């Protein structure tokens, strides 16, 4: 299932980031590199985010209650939005702050080889985590481009992990360039510039995540392919003359709410209409299994 794939990607990323974060802070203490320190904070932010995603996934499984009759599946969206805020504040703004101070007060690095080794090891671990996330995403991505997948998927965890890991690899490249140019030139300003670039990168990733998850929290419809399949299934049911209107909204990544007004015959009796509705619901669930909550209202179609 998509949820299991998301959990695997999150756990893999968390394991990698915990190991990476410790090594980055040790290297930052030895070398005095601001970009290495920014990368360490980046790993802390990522690790915190992945814990939050796991917590959100667990809380989303709680059964429906009188106060929340449609359940808690949307908590996964809420926690993903919190992730974006943490990435923006703890990761991005801190790195921008450190980069600015390193640029106005540059100083050379000590034992830069330590920083390079740690960054290369981190790149390998981040690459493995990204490879896992890509593999899990490919199971549900279909033929969509990566951009369309991130924008249109209703699963919050995979886009977060994909963007975080991709941003982490690019951030490591910036850090390597900063350390390398600082060693070559003896000017610590390059380390500060690299730190600033890492911060701006994290801010950009956080903004993209915030925009997408905000839209999910507000409530997004089924994707166009699903809408077409639902309407086709409804019209294929005997007794349904046409679909007057159709509304859908995701209660969670794997839970879709569907409300539709369907036209039935003027002479249809109550028993026939009930049978039509039951058949239509079964057909919809057969083509879109995530349609967990379906409300069909029968009506007489009268062209205006």
mmCIF file of C-alpha atoms in Angstrom:
data_model
loop_
_atom_site.group_PDB
_atom_site.id
_atom_site.type_symbol
_atom_site.label_atom_id
_atom_site.label_comp_id
_atom_site.label_asym_id
_atom_site.label_seq_id
_atom_site.Cartn_x
_atom_site.Cartn_y
_atom_site.Cartn_z
ATOM 1 C CA UNK A 1 0.000 0.000 0.000
ATOM 2 C CA UNK A 2 1.034 3.642 -0.478
ATOM 3 C CA UNK A 3 1.093 4.202 3.289
ATOM 4 C CA UNK A 4 3.562 1.351 3.827
ATOM 5 C CA UNK A 5 5.816 2.719 1.089
ATOM 6 C CA UNK A 6 5.718 6.179 2.647
ATOM 7 C CA UNK A 7 6.641 4.788 6.069
ATOM 8 C CA UNK A 8 9.591 2.864 4.627
ATOM 9 C CA UNK A 9 10.898 5.988 2.896
ATOM 10 C CA UNK A 10 10.505 8.066 6.077
ATOM 11 C CA UNK A 11 12.244 5.502 8.321
ATOM 12 C CA UNK A 12 15.126 5.136 5.855
ATOM 13 C CA UNK A 13 15.580 8.909 5.662
ATOM 14 C CA UNK A 14 15.404 9.230 9.466
ATOM 15 C CA UNK A 15 18.061 6.559 10.016
ATOM 16 C CA UNK A 16 20.385 8.209 7.514
ATOM 17 C CA UNK A 17 19.886 11.715 8.907
ATOM 18 C CA UNK A 18 20.560 10.714 12.515
ATOM 19 C CA UNK A 19 23.940 9.278 11.546
ATOM 20 C CA UNK A 20 24.704 12.175 9.213
ATOM 21 C CA UNK A 21 23.740 14.827 11.764
ATOM 22 C CA UNK A 22 26.121 13.565 14.450
ATOM 23 C CA UNK A 23 29.054 13.411 12.020
ATOM 24 C CA UNK A 24 28.347 16.922 10.690
ATOM 25 C CA UNK A 25 28.342 18.493 14.149
ATOM 26 C CA UNK A 26 31.590 16.737 15.055
ATOM 27 C CA UNK A 27 33.165 17.944 11.815
ATOM 28 C CA UNK A 28 31.846 21.483 12.388
ATOM 29 C CA UNK A 29 33.417 21.548 15.861
ATOM 30 C CA UNK A 30 36.776 20.385 14.462
ATOM 31 C CA UNK A 31 36.916 22.574 11.350
ATOM 32 C CA UNK A 32 34.954 25.662 12.385
ATOM 33 C CA UNK A 33 33.072 25.499 9.083
ATOM 34 C CA UNK A 34 29.832 27.500 9.051
ATOM 35 C CA UNK A 35 28.515 25.515 6.084
ATOM 36 C CA UNK A 36 29.166 22.282 7.975
ATOM 37 C CA UNK A 37 27.339 23.677 11.015
ATOM 38 C CA UNK A 38 24.434 24.723 8.772
ATOM 39 C CA UNK A 39 24.346 21.225 7.325
ATOM 40 C CA UNK A 40 24.260 19.789 10.845
ATOM 41 C CA UNK A 41 21.271 21.943 11.728
ATOM 42 C CA UNK A 42 19.742 20.896 8.394
ATOM 43 C CA UNK A 43 20.043 17.241 9.450
ATOM 44 C CA UNK A 44 18.457 18.016 12.824
ATOM 45 C CA UNK A 45 15.552 19.710 11.036
ATOM 46 C CA UNK A 46 15.172 16.782 8.647
ATOM 47 C CA UNK A 47 15.279 14.224 11.471
ATOM 48 C CA UNK A 48 12.677 16.173 13.444
ATOM 49 C CA UNK A 49 10.514 16.379 10.359
ATOM 50 C CA UNK A 50 10.677 12.650 9.744
ATOM 51 C CA UNK A 51 9.680 11.921 13.336
ATOM 52 C CA UNK A 52 6.721 14.269 12.875
ATOM 53 C CA UNK A 53 5.685 12.466 9.688
ATOM 54 C CA UNK A 54 5.716 9.149 11.545
ATOM 55 C CA UNK A 55 3.692 10.637 14.407
ATOM 56 C CA UNK A 56 1.203 12.100 11.943
ATOM 57 C CA UNK A 57 0.818 8.758 10.193
ATOM 58 C CA UNK A 58 0.171 7.008 13.504
ATOM 59 C CA UNK A 59 -2.356 9.579 14.732
ATOM 60 C CA UNK A 60 -4.179 9.491 11.412
ATOM 61 C CA UNK A 61 -5.118 5.842 12.046
ATOM 62 C CA UNK A 62 -7.330 6.666 15.029
ATOM 63 C CA UNK A 63 -10.964 5.620 14.564
ATOM 64 C CA UNK A 64 -13.655 8.186 13.846
ATOM 65 C CA UNK A 65 -15.365 9.817 16.810
ATOM 66 C CA UNK A 66 -18.503 11.853 17.452
ATOM 67 C CA UNK A 67 -16.431 15.030 17.236
ATOM 68 C CA UNK A 68 -14.563 13.890 14.107
ATOM 69 C CA UNK A 69 -17.038 11.634 12.262
ATOM 70 C CA UNK A 70 -14.848 11.396 9.160
ATOM 71 C CA UNK A 71 -11.806 10.275 11.136
ATOM 72 C CA UNK A 72 -8.344 11.745 11.570
ATOM 73 C CA UNK A 73 -6.676 10.901 8.256
ATOM 74 C CA UNK A 74 -6.089 14.575 7.502
ATOM 75 C CA UNK A 75 -3.635 14.770 10.422
ATOM 76 C CA UNK A 76 -1.032 13.531 7.961
ATOM 77 C CA UNK A 77 -1.495 16.798 6.072
ATOM 78 C CA UNK A 78 -1.277 18.885 9.240
ATOM 79 C CA UNK A 79 2.000 17.289 10.319
ATOM 80 C CA UNK A 80 3.427 17.704 6.823
ATOM 81 C CA UNK A 81 2.633 21.427 7.048
ATOM 82 C CA UNK A 82 4.425 21.615 10.420
ATOM 83 C CA UNK A 83 7.399 19.977 8.690
ATOM 84 C CA UNK A 84 7.489 22.825 6.161
ATOM 85 C CA UNK A 85 7.484 25.407 8.968
ATOM 86 C CA UNK A 86 10.351 23.679 10.797
ATOM 87 C CA UNK A 87 12.374 23.335 7.599
ATOM 88 C CA UNK A 88 11.868 27.053 6.899
ATOM 89 C CA UNK A 89 12.698 28.301 10.404
ATOM 90 C CA UNK A 90 15.117 25.826 11.950
ATOM 91 C CA UNK A 91 16.862 24.831 8.725
ATOM 92 C CA UNK A 92 16.603 27.699 6.276
ATOM 93 C CA UNK A 93 16.604 30.857 8.386
ATOM 94 C CA UNK A 94 19.356 29.569 10.680
ATOM 95 C CA UNK A 95 21.602 28.796 7.703
ATOM 96 C CA UNK A 96 20.938 32.240 6.196
ATOM 97 C CA UNK A 97 21.831 33.830 9.545
ATOM 98 C CA UNK A 98 25.072 31.823 9.849
ATOM 99 C CA UNK A 99 26.013 32.511 6.233
ATOM 100 C CA UNK A 100 25.544 36.257 6.644
ATOM 101 C CA UNK A 101 27.766 36.382 9.733
ATOM 102 C CA UNK A 102 30.442 34.218 8.099
ATOM 103 C CA UNK A 103 30.507 36.504 5.056
ATOM 104 C CA UNK A 104 30.993 39.684 7.099
ATOM 105 C CA UNK A 105 33.511 37.976 9.410
ATOM 106 C CA UNK A 106 35.270 35.201 7.449
ATOM 107 C CA UNK A 107 37.977 33.005 8.928
ATOM 108 C CA UNK A 108 39.979 30.024 7.606
ATOM 109 C CA UNK A 109 39.059 26.406 8.294
ATOM 110 C CA UNK A 110 40.937 23.931 10.464
ATOM 111 C CA UNK A 111 41.364 20.298 9.351
ATOM 112 C CA UNK A 112 39.244 20.749 6.207
ATOM 113 C CA UNK A 113 39.923 17.139 5.201
ATOM 114 C CA UNK A 114 37.608 16.041 8.029
ATOM 115 C CA UNK A 115 34.817 18.147 6.578
ATOM 116 C CA UNK A 116 35.323 16.725 3.096
ATOM 117 C CA UNK A 117 35.260 13.120 4.324
ATOM 118 C CA UNK A 118 32.103 13.707 6.382
ATOM 119 C CA UNK A 119 30.385 15.442 3.475
ATOM 120 C CA UNK A 120 31.202 12.595 1.091
ATOM 121 C CA UNK A 121 29.911 9.985 3.555
ATOM 122 C CA UNK A 122 26.794 12.080 4.085
ATOM 123 C CA UNK A 123 26.264 12.271 0.322
ATOM 124 C CA UNK A 124 26.364 8.474 0.080
ATOM 125 C CA UNK A 125 23.839 8.051 2.902
ATOM 126 C CA UNK A 126 21.545 10.790 1.546
ATOM 127 C CA UNK A 127 21.777 9.224 -1.890
ATOM 128 C CA UNK A 128 20.651 5.888 -0.465
ATOM 129 C CA UNK A 129 17.727 7.527 1.321
ATOM 130 C CA UNK A 130 16.730 9.374 -1.862
ATOM 131 C CA UNK A 131 17.013 6.166 -3.872
ATOM 132 C CA UNK A 132 14.600 4.463 -1.459
ATOM 133 C CA UNK A 133 12.135 7.364 -1.680
ATOM 134 C CA UNK A 134 12.316 7.367 -5.485
ATOM 135 C CA UNK A 135 11.676 3.620 -5.577
ATOM 136 C CA UNK A 136 8.601 3.931 -3.352
ATOM 137 C CA UNK A 137 7.312 6.938 -5.301
ATOM 138 C CA UNK A 138 7.702 5.102 -8.613
ATOM 139 C CA UNK A 139 5.188 2.524 -7.404
ATOM 140 C CA UNK A 140 2.426 5.116 -7.383
ATOM 141 C CA UNK A 141 3.764 7.789 -9.761
ATOM 142 C CA UNK A 142 2.749 6.037 -12.962
ATOM 143 C CA UNK A 143 3.652 8.001 -16.105
ATOM 144 C CA UNK A 144 3.512 11.402 -14.430
ATOM 145 C CA UNK A 145 6.599 13.596 -14.395
ATOM 146 C CA UNK A 146 8.242 14.206 -11.046
ATOM 147 C CA UNK A 147 6.924 17.763 -10.972
ATOM 148 C CA UNK A 148 3.354 16.643 -11.666
ATOM 149 C CA UNK A 149 3.677 13.870 -9.102
ATOM 150 C CA UNK A 150 4.770 16.254 -6.342
ATOM 151 C CA UNK A 151 2.076 18.786 -7.227
ATOM 152 C CA UNK A 152 -0.793 16.328 -7.758
ATOM 153 C CA UNK A 153 -0.172 13.509 -5.315
ATOM 154 C CA UNK A 154 -2.444 13.416 -2.276
ATOM 155 C CA UNK A 155 0.215 11.591 -0.257
ATOM 156 C CA UNK A 156 2.115 14.143 1.870
ATOM 157 C CA UNK A 157 5.069 12.022 3.024
ATOM 158 C CA UNK A 158 6.686 11.067 -0.279
ATOM 159 C CA UNK A 159 6.937 14.624 -1.674
ATOM 160 C CA UNK A 160 8.392 15.785 1.656
ATOM 161 C CA UNK A 161 11.055 13.083 1.651
ATOM 162 C CA UNK A 162 11.823 13.530 -2.057
ATOM 163 C CA UNK A 163 12.277 17.286 -1.713
ATOM 164 C CA UNK A 164 14.162 17.049 1.583
ATOM 165 C CA UNK A 165 16.613 14.423 0.308
ATOM 166 C CA UNK A 166 17.113 16.199 -3.016
ATOM 167 C CA UNK A 167 17.682 19.462 -1.164
ATOM 168 C CA UNK A 168 20.078 17.704 1.214
ATOM 169 C CA UNK A 169 22.212 16.394 -1.649
ATOM 170 C CA UNK A 170 22.324 19.817 -3.290
ATOM 171 C CA UNK A 171 23.154 21.370 0.084
ATOM 172 C CA UNK A 172 26.051 18.941 0.512
ATOM 173 C CA UNK A 173 27.342 19.976 -2.904
ATOM 174 C CA UNK A 174 27.205 23.630 -1.834
ATOM 175 C CA UNK A 175 29.074 22.765 1.382
ATOM 176 C CA UNK A 176 31.758 20.860 -0.550
ATOM 177 C CA UNK A 177 32.221 23.797 -2.908
ATOM 178 C CA UNK A 178 32.417 26.208 0.018
ATOM 179 C CA UNK A 179 34.988 24.141 1.890
ATOM 180 C CA UNK A 180 36.994 23.479 -1.268
ATOM 181 C CA UNK A 181 37.138 27.109 -2.384
ATOM 182 C CA UNK A 182 37.995 28.225 1.158
ATOM 183 C CA UNK A 183 40.948 25.800 1.246
ATOM 184 C CA UNK A 184 42.131 26.763 -2.238
ATOM 185 C CA UNK A 185 41.895 30.530 -1.759
ATOM 186 C CA UNK A 186 42.420 30.746 1.990
ATOM 187 C CA UNK A 187 39.393 33.045 2.128
ATOM 188 C CA UNK A 188 36.614 31.953 4.498
ATOM 189 C CA UNK A 189 34.047 34.059 2.658
ATOM 190 C CA UNK A 190 33.365 31.150 0.320
ATOM 191 C CA UNK A 191 32.300 29.017 3.272
ATOM 192 C CA UNK A 192 29.885 31.792 4.226
ATOM 193 C CA UNK A 193 28.505 32.043 0.689
ATOM 194 C CA UNK A 194 27.946 28.283 0.633
ATOM 195 C CA UNK A 195 26.135 28.488 3.961
ATOM 196 C CA UNK A 196 23.917 31.268 2.627
ATOM 197 C CA UNK A 197 23.103 29.196 -0.478
ATOM 198 C CA UNK A 198 22.158 26.237 1.730
ATOM 199 C CA UNK A 199 19.819 28.472 3.702
ATOM 200 C CA UNK A 200 18.147 29.906 0.598
ATOM 201 C CA UNK A 201 17.746 26.395 -0.801
ATOM 202 C CA UNK A 202 16.024 25.178 2.357
ATOM 203 C CA UNK A 203 13.737 28.217 2.411
ATOM 204 C CA UNK A 204 12.722 27.500 -1.209
ATOM 205 C CA UNK A 205 11.995 23.828 -0.471
ATOM 206 C CA UNK A 206 10.002 24.794 2.626
ATOM 207 C CA UNK A 207 7.886 27.287 0.675
ATOM 208 C CA UNK A 208 7.030 24.672 -1.972
ATOM 209 C CA UNK A 209 6.052 22.155 0.719
ATOM 210 C CA UNK A 210 3.988 24.733 2.614
ATOM 211 C CA UNK A 211 2.030 25.713 -0.499
ATOM 212 C CA UNK A 212 1.280 22.112 -1.450
ATOM 213 C CA UNK A 213 0.341 20.888 2.029
ATOM 214 C CA UNK A 214 -1.824 23.964 2.691
ATOM 215 C CA UNK A 215 -3.840 23.032 -0.382
ATOM 216 C CA UNK A 216 -4.232 19.475 0.944
ATOM 217 C CA UNK A 217 -5.390 20.738 4.349
ATOM 218 C CA UNK A 218 -8.017 22.951 2.738
ATOM 219 C CA UNK A 219 -9.256 19.928 0.803
ATOM 220 C CA UNK A 220 -8.344 18.783 -2.706
ATOM 221 C CA UNK A 221 -10.545 16.843 -5.106
ATOM 222 C CA UNK A 222 -9.772 13.512 -6.704
ATOM 223 C CA UNK A 223 -7.303 13.709 -9.584
ATOM 224 C CA UNK A 224 -8.808 14.127 -13.088
ATOM 225 C CA UNK A 225 -8.324 10.465 -14.022
ATOM 226 C CA UNK A 226 -10.274 9.399 -10.951
ATOM 227 C CA UNK A 227 -13.058 11.896 -11.645
ATOM 228 C CA UNK A 228 -13.434 10.500 -15.147
ATOM 229 C CA UNK A 229 -13.477 6.923 -13.843
ATOM 230 C CA UNK A 230 -16.088 7.806 -11.196
ATOM 231 C CA UNK A 231 -18.416 9.485 -13.681
ATOM 232 C CA UNK A 232 -18.044 6.589 -16.117
ATOM 233 C CA UNK A 233 -18.867 4.094 -13.343
ATOM 234 C CA UNK A 234 -21.948 6.048 -12.294
ATOM 235 C CA UNK A 235 -23.274 6.287 -15.846
ATOM 236 C CA UNK A 236 -22.668 2.563 -16.371
ATOM 237 C CA UNK A 237 -25.085 1.713 -13.564
ATOM 238 C CA UNK A 238 -28.577 0.728 -14.801
ATOM 239 C CA UNK A 239 -31.074 3.367 -13.772
ATOM 240 C CA UNK A 240 -28.644 6.309 -13.798
ATOM 241 C CA UNK A 241 -29.561 8.569 -16.675
ATOM 242 C CA UNK A 242 -26.922 11.201 -16.116
ATOM 243 C CA UNK A 243 -24.670 12.744 -13.474
ATOM 244 C CA UNK A 244 -26.122 16.149 -12.631
ATOM 245 C CA UNK A 245 -23.163 17.213 -10.510
ATOM 246 C CA UNK A 246 -20.214 15.562 -8.817
ATOM 247 C CA UNK A 247 -18.072 16.726 -5.895
ATOM 248 C CA UNK A 248 -15.087 14.959 -4.324
ATOM 249 C CA UNK A 249 -12.661 15.808 -1.508
ATOM 250 C CA UNK A 250 -9.789 13.918 0.054
ATOM 251 C CA UNK A 251 -10.316 13.237 3.750
ATOM 252 C CA UNK A 252 -6.816 11.751 3.707
ATOM 253 C CA UNK A 253 -4.369 10.301 1.184
ATOM 254 C CA UNK A 254 -6.316 7.020 0.930
ATOM 255 C CA UNK A 255 -9.786 8.284 1.856
ATOM 256 C CA UNK A 256 -11.994 10.052 -0.666
ATOM 257 C CA UNK A 257 -15.354 11.668 0.044
ATOM 258 C CA UNK A 258 -17.747 11.621 -2.924
ATOM 259 C CA UNK A 259 -21.074 13.425 -3.211
ATOM 260 C CA UNK A 260 -23.114 13.354 -6.413
ATOM 261 C CA UNK A 261 -26.604 14.084 -7.651
ATOM 262 C CA UNK A 262 -27.723 11.508 -10.186
ATOM 263 C CA UNK A 263 -30.734 11.629 -12.484
ATOM 264 C CA UNK A 264 -33.170 8.687 -12.295
ATOM 265 C CA UNK A 265 -36.394 7.939 -14.156
ATOM 266 C CA UNK A 266 -39.529 9.858 -13.240
ATOM 267 C CA UNK A 267 -41.463 6.630 -12.780
ATOM 268 C CA UNK A 268 -38.803 4.784 -10.763
ATOM 269 C CA UNK A 269 -40.021 3.496 -7.418
ATOM 270 C CA UNK A 270 -38.171 3.762 -4.135
ATOM 271 C CA UNK A 271 -36.958 0.158 -4.205
ATOM 272 C CA UNK A 272 -35.591 0.584 -7.742
ATOM 273 C CA UNK A 273 -33.836 3.830 -6.832
ATOM 274 C CA UNK A 274 -32.232 2.215 -3.774
ATOM 275 C CA UNK A 275 -30.988 -0.665 -5.943
ATOM 276 C CA UNK A 276 -29.602 1.836 -8.460
ATOM 277 C CA UNK A 277 -27.709 3.691 -5.742
ATOM 278 C CA UNK A 278 -26.267 0.483 -4.272
ATOM 279 C CA UNK A 279 -25.119 -0.655 -7.702
ATOM 280 C CA UNK A 280 -23.596 2.731 -8.508
ATOM 281 C CA UNK A 281 -21.659 2.796 -5.222
ATOM 282 C CA UNK A 282 -20.276 -0.676 -5.863
ATOM 283 C CA UNK A 283 -19.160 0.299 -9.370
ATOM 284 C CA UNK A 284 -17.434 3.443 -8.097
ATOM 285 C CA UNK A 285 -15.553 1.568 -5.370
ATOM 286 C CA UNK A 286 -14.458 -1.030 -7.915
ATOM 287 C CA UNK A 287 -12.672 1.590 -10.044
ATOM 288 C CA UNK A 288 -11.610 3.972 -7.221
ATOM 289 C CA UNK A 289 -11.084 1.941 -4.022
ATOM 290 C CA UNK A 290 -10.168 5.061 -2.047
ATOM 291 C CA UNK A 291 -13.781 6.306 -2.377
ATOM 292 C CA UNK A 292 -14.594 5.286 1.200
ATOM 293 C CA UNK A 293 -17.484 7.723 1.839
ATOM 294 C CA UNK A 294 -20.115 8.028 -0.920
ATOM 295 C CA UNK A 295 -23.330 10.029 -0.860
ATOM 296 C CA UNK A 296 -25.593 9.749 -3.922
ATOM 297 C CA UNK A 297 -28.713 11.891 -4.172
ATOM 298 C CA UNK A 298 -31.333 10.792 -6.731
ATOM 299 C CA UNK A 299 -33.206 13.508 -8.615
ATOM 300 C CA UNK A 300 -35.261 14.111 -11.735
ATOM 301 C CA UNK A 301 -33.265 15.924 -14.389
ATOM 302 C CA UNK A 302 -35.053 18.888 -15.876
ATOM 303 C CA UNK A 303 -33.068 20.915 -18.413
ATOM 304 C CA UNK A 304 -33.196 24.607 -17.574
#
